[in-house]
Every structure is written in structure tokens, then in C-alpha cells.
Amino acid sequence: MNRTELADLTEPQLRDSYRRCRDLNARFGKTFFLATRLLASDQRPAVHALYGFARRVDDILDDLDPVVTSADREARLAVLARQFRAGDCAGDPVLAAVLHTADRYGISGELFEAFLTSMRMDLTVTDYENRHALDRYVYGSAEVIGLQLLPVLGTIASSETAAPYAASLGKAFQLTNFLRDVDEDLGRGRIYLPADELAASGVDRDLLLWCRREQRVDPRVREALAAQHAITRKVYDYARDGIALLAPRSRPCVKTALTLYAEILDRIEDNGFEVFGRRARVGRFRRTYVGAVGLGHARWARRRWPRRDESAHTTVVRTPR
């Protein structure tokens, strides 16, 4: 993290907290991290902090240590939630950074509560009977991430106008993960695809588990995944229209992230929906090219539209459920 990213932070411990979050982003969120490099330096720390908090929760939920029980995970998540609500970040650099970010940008605590609610669902819920049930989970697990980022990115329209598009972008990314990670999620006992929509193609948990054991896709599963793919593509189409509502200096970052994540969806289709035993990826050359184009646009935008007034940071983003 360079000096300009932390130029307005004078407290050494807080600067270190943001660095820790950046390291988490660089290590675990490669596509997302690449996109954040296109933001202005004053925006990046907040994005890293929000990512760091989400990653911290994921690590609690997905701890594969066999001696760690579901009750242990629930207890650890409860402690983290209490600390966040109380503003208690003693000894926890990730919490220190995200609490500072939430205060600085006026990010509603309701969005963090919704996120934690969905994350707690992962402790007990393994299947979603229909789209409505899945959407409830996705709101907290993904849509609120887009809403948390909105004050950091800035908008040229009201936050209420831009919020549905920001939420949809988070949703699109999450639905892409669900398709890409069917195999991995089954290994954790979870299915993030609506059961009734799978059943329309003759697919159930037993058939998905058979595909996982055999490391190949049954035609019925391929048909079901293609249907989910089409739904996800429509979410991207809607979210893309919201880029024009963002502050100009933030658009290259979001456009790059959307392009690269949408191309993961392309790779899934190109692979014939063979999601077992292989993970759809965008190649390094392609990521570098898209990132380089985005960087050129980002530099031009930052020259034309310099850093926005800090008063804009107090915008509180909420969206109706």
C-alpha cells in the first residue's frame, strides 16, 4: 500500500490495519483486487477494509479444521458481531479498519447486520427451496456489499437511484460464484441453486453428488446450469446500466470488475458447464489486458475529475427489502 493511499491517516495502528486488509484482498480476491487498483488512491483503503471484514467472516464459516464444530463457528461469529456493534476493535486490525471506514463514509449498520444474518444462515441452511429463499440469502451475502461500496465509489445521481444497480452487481458476482463453485460448495454440504428450478430439469442433491463423485456433468445438470446461467446474465445486463450513475473516476474500476466476472460466466459456458473437477477462470493474459485498458481509462478520469468533496462521504445508503 503506497503512501498516497494512507496519506490522510496519521495513526500508525490504523494505517497498519488498512495494510492488513489490503494484504487479505491481494491474497484471496485476485480479480476484485485487480479492479481496486483502478480506483483513486484515497478510495482503495475503504474497499480493502470492506473486503477484509467479509473475508474474516468467510474464514470463520469455512474453517475446515475437523475439530471446529458448527457451534464453535456460531460462537466465533457471535463474538465478532458483538465487537462490531460495540465498536470494540481491540487487538483486531480488520475490525479497526472496517469500523473506521463505516464511520467515515456513513455506511449504515443495517447493511452489516444484513450481511451477518446471511452468514449465520450458512451455519444451518444447506439448500434453498426456491428463488425467493435464495434471494433472501443473496441480499445479505452479496447485494449489501454493493451498497456498502456505493458511498466510497460516489454517484452523480441520488444514492436511492443508484442503489438497485449496485445491489444487482453484487448479486451478479455472487450468482457467478454459485455456478463456478458447485463442486466446492457440495464438498461443504451446501447447494446455492433453487431446488424447484433444478427439479424442473430433473436435478436433485443426489444427482449433483453423483456428478461430484464421477467428476462429470449429467445432461440434466447441464440443462439446469444453463438455465441458471441465463438468469445470471440478465442480472449483469441490469447492473451494467448503473455504471453511468457512478462518479466518473469510479466507473473504470466497476466496469473492469464487471467485465472480468462476466467472463467467468463465459468460461463456464465455454466449458460446457463442466463445473466438476475444474474451475472456470479468466486467463492471466486476458486479466492483464482488461486491467491495462481499465487503468488507462481510470487515469484519464482522475485527471479530468479530481478527488470529490469529502462531504459526500456522509451519504447513508439504505435500500428497501
Short mmCIF file of C-alpha atoms in Angstrom, two decimals, residues 33-172:
data_model
loop_
_atom_site.label_atom_id
_atom_site.label_comp_id
_atom_site.label_asym_id
_atom_site.label_seq_id
_atom_site.Cartn_x
_atom_site.Cartn_y
_atom_site.Cartn_z
CA PHE A 33 -8.08 -6.72 -6.10
CA LEU A 34 -7.09 -6.06 -9.71
CA ALA A 35 -10.19 -3.91 -10.13
CA THR A 36 -9.48 -1.93 -6.95
CA ARG A 37 -6.13 -0.88 -8.39
CA LEU A 38 -8.14 1.25 -10.82
CA LEU A 39 -9.67 3.33 -8.04
CA ALA A 40 -8.16 6.58 -6.84
CA SER A 41 -5.69 6.10 -4.01
CA ASP A 42 -7.99 7.70 -1.44
CA GLN A 43 -10.75 5.17 -2.24
CA ARG A 44 -8.74 1.96 -2.05
CA PRO A 45 -8.27 1.61 1.72
CA ALA A 46 -12.01 1.62 2.35
CA VAL A 47 -12.58 -1.04 -0.29
CA HIS A 48 -9.83 -3.19 1.21
CA ALA A 49 -11.39 -2.78 4.67
CA LEU A 50 -14.83 -3.88 3.48
CA TYR A 51 -13.29 -6.86 1.71
CA GLY A 52 -11.25 -7.71 4.80
CA PHE A 53 -14.33 -7.84 7.01
CA ALA A 54 -16.20 -10.07 4.56
CA ARG A 55 -13.17 -12.32 4.30
CA ARG A 56 -12.87 -12.51 8.06
CA VAL A 57 -16.44 -13.81 8.32
CA ASP A 58 -15.91 -16.27 5.46
CA ASP A 59 -12.87 -17.69 7.23
CA ILE A 60 -14.96 -18.37 10.33
CA LEU A 61 -17.68 -20.12 8.36
CA ASP A 62 -15.41 -22.16 6.13
CA ASP A 63 -12.87 -23.29 8.73
CA LEU A 64 -12.23 -26.88 7.62
CA ASP A 65 -10.49 -27.95 10.81
CA PRO A 66 -12.37 -31.16 11.76
CA VAL A 67 -12.28 -30.27 15.46
CA VAL A 68 -14.12 -26.99 14.83
CA THR A 69 -17.84 -27.60 15.22
CA SER A 70 -20.78 -25.63 13.89
CA ALA A 71 -21.36 -24.40 17.44
CA ASP A 72 -17.77 -23.15 17.55
CA ARG A 73 -18.28 -21.23 14.32
CA GLU A 74 -21.54 -19.76 15.57
CA ALA A 75 -19.86 -18.64 18.79
CA ARG A 76 -16.95 -17.03 16.95
CA LEU A 77 -19.32 -15.25 14.57
CA ALA A 78 -21.40 -14.01 17.52
CA VAL A 79 -18.30 -12.59 19.19
CA LEU A 80 -17.29 -10.79 16.00
CA ALA A 81 -20.82 -9.38 15.60
CA ARG A 82 -20.88 -8.11 19.19
CA GLN A 83 -17.48 -6.48 18.77
CA PHE A 84 -18.63 -4.77 15.58
CA ARG A 85 -21.83 -3.45 17.14
CA ALA A 86 -19.95 -2.21 20.20
CA GLY A 87 -17.19 -0.63 18.13
CA ASP A 88 -14.73 -2.82 20.01
CA CYS A 89 -11.72 -3.40 17.77
CA ALA A 90 -9.12 -4.08 20.46
CA GLY A 91 -6.49 -6.39 19.02
CA ASP A 92 -8.38 -6.87 15.75
CA PRO A 93 -6.92 -4.86 12.84
CA VAL A 94 -9.64 -5.86 10.38
CA LEU A 95 -12.38 -4.61 12.69
CA ALA A 96 -10.47 -1.39 13.30
CA ALA A 97 -10.30 -0.68 9.58
CA VAL A 98 -13.91 -1.54 8.75
CA LEU A 99 -15.29 0.43 11.70
CA HIS A 100 -13.26 3.44 10.62
CA THR A 101 -14.50 3.04 7.04
CA ALA A 102 -18.15 2.69 8.10
CA ASP A 103 -17.88 5.86 10.18
CA ARG A 104 -16.01 7.86 7.56
CA TYR A 105 -18.39 7.05 4.73
CA GLY A 106 -21.60 6.91 6.73
CA ILE A 107 -22.29 3.28 5.77
CA SER A 108 -25.44 2.11 7.53
CA GLY A 109 -25.05 -0.50 10.24
CA GLU A 110 -28.16 -2.14 8.78
CA LEU A 111 -26.09 -3.32 5.83
CA PHE A 112 -23.56 -5.04 8.08
CA GLU A 113 -26.36 -6.62 10.12
CA ALA A 114 -27.93 -7.99 6.94
CA PHE A 115 -24.57 -9.41 5.92
CA LEU A 116 -24.09 -11.13 9.27
CA THR A 117 -27.64 -12.51 9.13
CA SER A 118 -26.99 -14.22 5.81
CA MET A 119 -23.65 -15.50 7.01
CA ARG A 120 -25.31 -17.11 10.02
CA MET A 121 -27.60 -18.92 7.59
CA ASP A 122 -24.57 -20.80 6.30
CA LEU A 123 -24.29 -22.48 9.69
CA THR A 124 -27.65 -24.23 9.35
CA VAL A 125 -29.08 -23.84 5.84
CA THR A 126 -27.75 -26.21 3.18
CA ASP A 127 -30.44 -25.91 0.48
CA TYR A 128 -32.79 -23.24 -0.87
CA GLU A 129 -36.21 -24.41 -1.92
CA ASN A 130 -36.94 -21.61 -4.36
CA ARG A 131 -35.68 -18.33 -5.80
CA HIS A 132 -37.31 -16.27 -3.07
CA ALA A 133 -35.43 -18.15 -0.36
CA LEU A 134 -32.14 -17.83 -2.23
CA ASP A 135 -32.71 -14.12 -2.85
CA ARG A 136 -33.09 -13.55 0.89
CA TYR A 137 -29.67 -15.07 1.41
CA VAL A 138 -28.11 -13.24 -1.54
CA TYR A 139 -29.35 -9.86 -0.33
CA GLY A 140 -27.24 -10.14 2.81
CA SER A 141 -24.35 -12.08 1.36
CA ALA A 142 -23.80 -10.01 -1.78
CA GLU A 143 -26.21 -7.17 -2.52
CA VAL A 144 -25.29 -5.32 0.65
CA ILE A 145 -21.63 -5.44 -0.40
CA GLY A 146 -22.51 -3.37 -3.46
CA LEU A 147 -24.48 -1.00 -1.23
CA GLN A 148 -21.60 -0.67 1.24
CA LEU A 149 -19.27 0.27 -1.60
CA LEU A 150 -21.59 2.87 -3.10
CA PRO A 151 -20.61 5.79 -0.81
CA VAL A 152 -16.95 5.01 -1.47
CA LEU A 153 -17.43 4.99 -5.22
CA GLY A 154 -19.64 8.06 -5.30
CA THR A 155 -22.54 8.77 -7.65
CA ILE A 156 -23.79 11.51 -9.94
CA ALA A 157 -27.38 10.59 -9.08
CA SER A 158 -29.02 10.16 -5.70
CA SER A 159 -27.93 7.11 -3.74
CA GLU A 160 -31.54 5.87 -3.86
CA THR A 161 -31.41 5.88 -7.66
CA ALA A 162 -28.05 4.13 -7.87
CA ALA A 163 -28.64 1.61 -5.06
CA PRO A 164 -30.61 -1.03 -7.02
CA TYR A 165 -27.85 -1.23 -9.63
CA ALA A 166 -25.12 -1.51 -7.01
CA ALA A 167 -27.06 -4.27 -5.28
CA SER A 168 -27.55 -6.10 -8.58
CA LEU A 169 -23.84 -6.01 -9.32
CA GLY A 170 -23.10 -7.71 -6.01
CA LYS A 171 -25.82 -10.22 -6.81
CA ALA A 172 -24.39 -10.93 -10.27
#
